[in-house]
Amino acid sequence: MNPRKTVGLVLGSGSSRGWAHIGAIEALEEENIPIDYIAGCSIGSYVGALYASGGLKSLKAFVLKMDGKKVFSYFDVVLPRSGLLDATKKINELFSIHTSASQFSDLKIPVMMVATDLETGEKVILKSGKLLDALRATMSVPGLFAPARVRNRWLVDGGLVDPVPVGVLRAAASDVVIAVDLNCGFDSRKMGNKKNDPEVELPADEPRRFNSELMKKLMNYYESAEASFTTKLNDLLKKESGTPDIIETVMTSINIMQNRITRINLAVDPPDILIQPRLGDLKMMDFDQVERTIEEGYIGIKKKIEDIRAAVES
């Protein structure tokens, strides 16, 4: 019997749209499609690492419970020298509450994370060492989070150079590459009644209860921090009423850039299967659309499951 084809999953950048990766992975698991390698960028790295460590169900329960409008109360406002928000401690917490993995070697599936060298502009692939150092780098949105110092290099969000890093898995010799691109412009469906889509049967929601006392305490802490965060940020920025705030401006600008870079990169190095969840109407900071975003990722895989099977089994 010939050995089966290896499957690589690319999880692209996309900020609040990144929860679509949860639904995409759930759909692949439901269809018994193996995942041998993962390449991620920004939020895709975060979701991919948690899946590879066995923490995806915990993450899903957390984000479904989380009030997305409070997401930035999770981070501490700092003086704007290299970034508005201090992410190091909070990313550590928001990763560690779902898994005990701390090194790449702890992961059940090899994961490669893409970052950008701030000095040279080169793409940097992180696949060994401390997970949290790599996550800080790949998720460091310029202007929003301070750059991360990793192995004597200042690194920022990999989405600046490769938002959907297909080439990383090609280099890893994956036979089949499935890529989830969150930067396409397709608008979401109205997800009011799941029965309206006869082609796709969505899975029942998992329980949204938190068994971990630490998770409960963290949630309470984050929610109580919202008022303080809002006050400090408004005082710091002196934002005029009616004008876009700095976070919205930075994220929208990066989204425009990543959309164009993604089109070029995918034309040069296309995946075998391209999944583009219909999230074009979501802004990058719409963290309060969690359930709908997860469903769009799930549906994106289900719509192309025959193509995926053909690629894997041929």
Short mmCIF file of C-alpha atoms in Angstrom, two decimals:
data_model
loop_
_atom_site.label_atom_id
_atom_site.label_comp_id
_atom_site.label_asym_id
_atom_site.label_seq_id
_atom_site.Cartn_x
_atom_site.Cartn_y
_atom_site.Cartn_z
CA MET A 1 0.00 0.00 0.00
CA ASN A 2 1.33 3.42 -0.94
CA PRO A 3 1.75 5.89 1.93
CA ARG A 4 -0.97 8.51 2.06
CA LYS A 5 -0.37 12.08 0.98
CA THR A 6 0.71 14.56 3.63
CA VAL A 7 -1.59 17.52 4.21
CA GLY A 8 -0.48 21.01 5.18
CA LEU A 9 -2.89 23.62 6.52
CA VAL A 10 -2.17 27.33 6.06
CA LEU A 11 -3.95 29.64 8.51
CA GLY A 12 -3.77 33.24 7.32
CA SER A 13 -3.76 36.52 9.20
CA GLY A 14 -6.95 38.46 9.77
CA SER A 15 -7.33 39.68 13.37
CA SER A 16 -10.97 39.22 14.46
CA ARG A 17 -11.66 37.09 11.40
CA GLY A 18 -9.18 34.57 12.75
CA TRP A 19 -11.82 32.65 14.70
CA ALA A 20 -12.89 31.28 11.31
CA HIS A 21 -9.84 29.03 11.59
CA ILE A 22 -11.54 27.27 14.51
CA GLY A 23 -14.50 26.32 12.32
CA ALA A 24 -12.25 25.29 9.44
CA ILE A 25 -10.23 22.93 11.64
CA GLU A 26 -13.40 21.47 13.17
CA ALA A 27 -14.77 20.74 9.70
CA LEU A 28 -11.54 19.02 8.60
CA GLU A 29 -11.56 16.88 11.74
CA GLU A 30 -15.21 16.01 11.22
CA GLU A 31 -14.41 14.84 7.69
CA ASN A 32 -11.37 12.86 8.92
CA ILE A 33 -8.95 14.92 6.83
CA PRO A 34 -5.50 14.60 8.43
CA ILE A 35 -3.38 17.65 9.19
CA ASP A 36 0.34 16.91 9.12
CA TYR A 37 1.79 20.43 9.05
CA ILE A 38 0.54 23.90 9.94
CA ALA A 39 1.85 27.26 8.77
CA GLY A 40 0.36 30.35 10.33
CA CYS A 41 0.57 34.10 10.28
CA SER A 42 -0.54 36.34 13.17
CA ILE A 43 -3.91 35.09 14.51
CA GLY A 44 -3.49 32.01 12.31
CA SER A 45 -0.34 31.12 14.25
CA TYR A 46 -2.18 31.51 17.54
CA VAL A 47 -5.08 29.24 16.54
CA GLY A 48 -2.76 26.77 14.84
CA ALA A 49 -0.47 26.45 17.85
CA LEU A 50 -3.38 25.90 20.20
CA TYR A 51 -4.83 23.24 17.92
CA ALA A 52 -1.47 21.50 17.67
CA SER A 53 -1.20 21.52 21.47
CA GLY A 54 -4.71 20.14 22.05
CA GLY A 55 -6.20 23.42 23.26
CA LEU A 56 -8.66 24.25 20.47
CA LYS A 57 -11.83 23.31 22.39
CA SER A 58 -10.75 25.45 25.31
CA LEU A 59 -10.07 28.37 22.96
CA LYS A 60 -13.48 28.01 21.31
CA ALA A 61 -15.27 28.03 24.67
CA PHE A 62 -13.27 31.09 25.70
CA VAL A 63 -13.93 33.21 22.62
CA LEU A 64 -17.64 32.31 22.56
CA LYS A 65 -17.90 33.47 26.15
CA MET A 66 -15.74 36.54 25.63
CA ASP A 67 -17.37 39.90 25.01
CA GLY A 68 -15.53 40.95 21.87
CA LYS A 69 -16.06 44.63 22.51
CA LYS A 70 -13.79 44.31 25.54
CA VAL A 71 -10.95 42.60 23.69
CA PHE A 72 -8.53 45.50 23.98
CA SER A 73 -9.10 45.84 27.70
CA TYR A 74 -6.98 42.67 27.82
CA PHE A 75 -3.88 44.70 27.08
CA ASP A 76 -2.12 47.45 28.97
CA VAL A 77 -1.83 50.91 27.42
CA VAL A 78 1.76 52.13 27.28
CA LEU A 79 3.39 55.34 26.12
CA PRO A 80 3.54 55.20 22.30
CA ARG A 81 7.23 54.69 21.73
CA SER A 82 7.06 51.57 19.56
CA GLY A 83 3.46 50.46 20.12
CA LEU A 84 0.31 51.52 21.95
CA LEU A 85 -0.29 48.23 23.73
CA ASP A 86 1.91 45.94 25.78
CA ALA A 87 1.12 42.42 24.59
CA THR A 88 3.80 40.25 26.16
CA LYS A 89 2.14 39.38 29.46
CA LYS A 90 -1.39 39.10 28.08
CA ILE A 91 -0.50 36.90 25.11
CA ASN A 92 1.26 34.66 27.60
CA GLU A 93 -1.93 34.44 29.68
CA LEU A 94 -4.27 34.05 26.72
CA PHE A 95 -2.20 31.18 25.38
CA SER A 96 -1.28 29.44 28.62
CA ILE A 97 -4.84 29.18 29.94
CA HIS A 98 -5.61 26.80 27.07
CA THR A 99 -2.48 24.63 27.03
CA SER A 100 0.63 23.68 28.96
CA ALA A 101 2.79 23.66 25.81
CA SER A 102 5.65 26.15 25.96
CA GLN A 103 8.07 24.93 23.27
CA PHE A 104 7.55 24.08 19.61
CA SER A 105 8.74 20.59 20.50
CA ASP A 106 5.70 20.20 22.78
CA LEU A 107 3.28 20.40 19.84
CA LYS A 108 1.65 17.29 18.39
CA ILE A 109 1.80 18.74 14.86
CA PRO A 110 4.72 20.75 13.44
CA VAL A 111 3.81 24.45 13.31
CA MET A 112 5.66 27.18 11.42
CA MET A 113 4.97 30.84 12.17
CA VAL A 114 5.73 33.75 9.87
CA ALA A 115 7.08 37.08 11.10
CA THR A 116 8.77 40.07 9.44
CA ASP A 117 12.25 41.38 10.19
CA LEU A 118 11.69 45.07 10.94
CA GLU A 119 15.18 46.06 9.76
CA THR A 120 15.51 44.07 6.53
CA GLY A 121 11.88 43.42 5.60
CA GLU A 122 12.67 39.73 5.19
CA LYS A 123 10.21 36.95 5.97
CA VAL A 124 11.27 35.01 9.06
CA ILE A 125 9.98 31.49 9.73
CA LEU A 126 9.84 30.51 13.38
CA LYS A 127 9.56 26.77 14.07
CA SER A 128 11.67 26.01 17.13
CA GLY A 129 12.29 27.37 20.60
CA LYS A 130 9.76 29.18 22.79
CA LEU A 131 6.22 29.36 21.48
CA LEU A 132 5.40 32.60 23.24
CA ASP A 133 8.38 34.41 21.72
CA ALA A 134 7.24 33.33 18.26
CA LEU A 135 3.62 34.30 18.94
CA ARG A 136 4.64 37.73 20.16
CA ALA A 137 6.55 38.23 16.93
CA THR A 138 3.99 36.96 14.43
CA MET A 139 1.17 38.90 16.15
CA SER A 140 2.97 42.23 16.60
CA VAL A 141 0.82 44.54 14.46
CA PRO A 142 3.02 47.59 13.73
CA GLY A 143 1.91 50.69 15.60
CA LEU A 144 -0.43 48.69 17.81
CA PHE A 145 1.97 46.29 19.53
CA ALA A 146 5.64 46.83 20.16
CA PRO A 147 8.05 44.72 18.06
CA ALA A 148 9.32 41.47 19.57
CA ARG A 149 13.01 40.81 20.09
CA VAL A 150 13.72 37.22 18.99
CA ARG A 151 17.21 35.85 18.40
CA ASN A 152 18.73 39.31 18.07
CA ARG A 153 16.17 40.48 15.52
CA TRP A 154 13.27 42.90 15.91
CA LEU A 155 10.24 41.11 14.48
CA VAL A 156 6.70 42.23 13.68
CA ASP A 157 3.54 40.77 12.15
CA GLY A 158 4.25 38.35 9.29
CA GLY A 159 1.23 39.69 7.43
CA LEU A 160 3.40 42.54 6.16
CA VAL A 161 5.13 40.14 3.77
CA ASP A 162 3.13 36.88 3.62
CA PRO A 163 -0.40 36.94 5.08
CA VAL A 164 -1.22 33.42 3.76
CA PRO A 165 2.15 31.60 3.79
CA VAL A 166 1.55 28.82 1.25
CA GLY A 167 5.21 28.72 0.25
CA VAL A 168 6.24 27.76 3.77
CA LEU A 169 4.40 24.45 3.47
CA ARG A 170 5.58 23.91 -0.10
CA ALA A 171 9.11 24.13 1.27
CA ALA A 172 8.14 21.65 3.99
CA ALA A 173 7.22 19.21 1.23
CA SER A 174 3.50 18.95 1.99
CA ASP A 175 1.84 16.93 -0.77
CA VAL A 176 -1.44 18.82 -0.45
CA VAL A 177 -1.73 22.41 0.79
CA ILE A 178 -5.06 23.74 2.04
CA ALA A 179 -5.00 27.49 2.66
CA VAL A 180 -7.52 29.59 4.60
CA ASP A 181 -7.42 33.19 3.37
CA LEU A 182 -9.26 35.67 5.60
CA ASN A 183 -8.53 38.75 3.51
CA CYS A 184 -10.93 38.18 0.62
CA GLY A 185 -13.76 40.62 0.02
CA PHE A 186 -16.74 38.25 0.06
CA ASP A 187 -19.49 39.36 2.44
CA SER A 188 -20.80 36.99 5.10
CA ARG A 189 -24.09 35.21 4.76
CA LYS A 190 -26.86 36.06 7.19
CA MET A 191 -26.44 33.30 9.74
CA GLY A 192 -29.72 33.68 11.56
CA ASN A 193 -31.14 30.21 10.94
CA LYS A 194 -28.58 27.49 10.33
CA LYS A 195 -31.22 25.38 8.53
CA ASN A 196 -31.35 27.92 5.71
CA ASP A 197 -28.25 26.34 4.17
CA PRO A 198 -29.34 22.87 3.05
CA GLU A 199 -25.87 21.86 1.88
CA VAL A 200 -24.20 22.22 5.26
CA GLU A 201 -25.19 20.83 8.62
CA LEU A 202 -23.46 22.83 11.34
CA PRO A 203 -22.23 21.10 14.51
CA ALA A 204 -24.01 21.65 17.80
CA ASP A 205 -22.43 24.32 19.97
CA GLU A 206 -20.07 23.00 22.57
CA PRO A 207 -20.84 23.88 26.20
CA ARG A 208 -19.76 27.41 26.97
CA ARG A 209 -19.08 26.78 30.61
CA PHE A 210 -15.67 27.32 32.06
CA ASN A 211 -14.31 24.48 34.13
CA SER A 212 -11.12 26.31 34.95
CA GLU A 213 -11.18 28.70 37.90
CA LEU A 214 -8.20 30.50 36.37
CA MET A 215 -10.20 31.21 33.20
CA LYS A 216 -13.08 32.60 35.27
CA LYS A 217 -10.75 34.85 37.22
CA LEU A 218 -9.06 36.08 34.07
CA MET A 219 -12.39 36.85 32.43
CA ASN A 220 -13.52 38.84 35.45
CA TYR A 221 -10.24 40.72 35.47
CA TYR A 222 -10.44 41.57 31.79
CA GLU A 223 -14.02 42.78 31.99
CA SER A 224 -13.28 45.03 34.97
CA ALA A 225 -10.34 46.54 33.06
CA GLU A 226 -12.49 47.90 30.23
CA ALA A 227 -13.39 51.25 31.82
CA SER A 228 -9.80 51.95 32.80
CA PHE A 229 -8.53 51.05 29.35
CA THR A 230 -11.06 53.26 27.55
CA THR A 231 -10.31 56.25 29.73
CA LYS A 232 -6.53 55.92 29.37
CA LEU A 233 -6.68 55.42 25.61
CA ASN A 234 -9.00 58.38 25.01
CA ASP A 235 -6.85 60.62 27.19
CA LEU A 236 -3.72 59.44 25.43
CA LEU A 237 -5.02 59.96 21.91
CA LYS A 238 -7.29 63.00 22.47
CA LYS A 239 -9.50 61.62 19.73
CA GLU A 240 -12.01 64.00 18.16
CA SER A 241 -15.59 62.78 18.07
CA GLY A 242 -16.57 61.16 14.78
CA THR A 243 -13.06 60.49 13.52
CA PRO A 244 -11.66 56.96 13.19
CA ASP A 245 -9.60 55.99 16.22
CA ILE A 246 -5.97 54.95 15.86
CA ILE A 247 -6.68 51.23 16.30
CA GLU A 248 -9.32 51.23 13.57
CA THR A 249 -7.08 53.27 11.29
CA VAL A 250 -4.04 51.03 11.75
CA MET A 251 -5.97 47.78 11.34
CA THR A 252 -7.97 48.93 8.31
CA SER A 253 -4.81 50.18 6.61
CA ILE A 254 -3.04 46.88 7.24
CA ASN A 255 -6.08 44.98 5.98
CA ILE A 256 -5.97 46.88 2.69
CA MET A 257 -2.28 46.14 2.33
CA GLN A 258 -2.61 42.47 3.23
CA ASN A 259 -5.47 42.00 0.78
CA ARG A 260 -3.30 43.19 -2.08
CA ILE A 261 -0.23 41.22 -0.96
CA THR A 262 -2.35 38.07 -0.62
CA ARG A 263 -3.69 38.37 -4.16
CA ILE A 264 -0.17 38.65 -5.56
CA ASN A 265 1.29 35.84 -3.44
CA LEU A 266 -1.56 33.42 -4.17
CA ALA A 267 -1.27 34.10 -7.89
CA VAL A 268 2.44 33.25 -7.78
CA ASP A 269 2.19 30.31 -5.39
CA PRO A 270 -1.40 28.99 -5.24
CA PRO A 271 -2.45 26.29 -2.78
CA ASP A 272 -4.10 23.08 -3.91
CA ILE A 273 -7.29 24.11 -2.12
CA LEU A 274 -8.13 27.73 -1.31
CA ILE A 275 -10.73 28.44 1.37
CA GLN A 276 -12.03 32.01 1.57
CA PRO A 277 -14.63 32.40 4.32
CA ARG A 278 -17.20 35.05 3.53
CA LEU A 279 -16.04 37.69 5.98
CA GLY A 280 -15.65 40.75 3.78
CA ASP A 281 -18.20 42.77 5.78
CA LEU A 282 -16.31 42.25 9.04
CA LYS A 283 -13.89 44.91 10.14
CA MET A 284 -10.61 43.69 11.57
CA MET A 285 -11.72 44.69 15.07
CA ASP A 286 -15.20 43.13 14.99
CA PHE A 287 -14.40 40.71 17.81
CA ASP A 288 -18.08 40.53 18.78
CA GLN A 289 -18.95 38.37 15.73
CA VAL A 290 -17.33 35.20 17.09
CA GLU A 291 -20.05 32.62 16.46
CA ARG A 292 -20.74 33.81 12.94
CA THR A 293 -17.02 33.91 12.13
CA ILE A 294 -16.47 30.33 13.34
CA GLU A 295 -19.44 29.17 11.25
CA GLU A 296 -18.08 30.81 8.10
CA GLY A 297 -14.80 28.93 8.51
CA TYR A 298 -16.69 25.67 8.99
CA ILE A 299 -18.86 26.28 5.93
CA GLY A 300 -15.84 27.26 3.83
CA ILE A 301 -14.30 23.81 4.32
CA LYS A 302 -17.60 21.96 3.87
CA LYS A 303 -18.24 23.68 0.54
CA LYS A 304 -14.98 22.33 -0.84
CA ILE A 305 -14.80 18.99 0.89
CA GLU A 306 -15.12 17.01 -2.36
CA ASP A 307 -12.18 18.92 -3.84
CA ILE A 308 -10.20 18.31 -0.66
CA ARG A 309 -10.91 14.59 -0.73
CA ALA A 310 -9.96 14.38 -4.39
CA ALA A 311 -6.65 16.14 -3.72
CA VAL A 312 -5.82 13.99 -0.69
CA GLU A 313 -6.90 10.64 -2.14
CA SER A 314 -5.82 10.96 -5.77
#
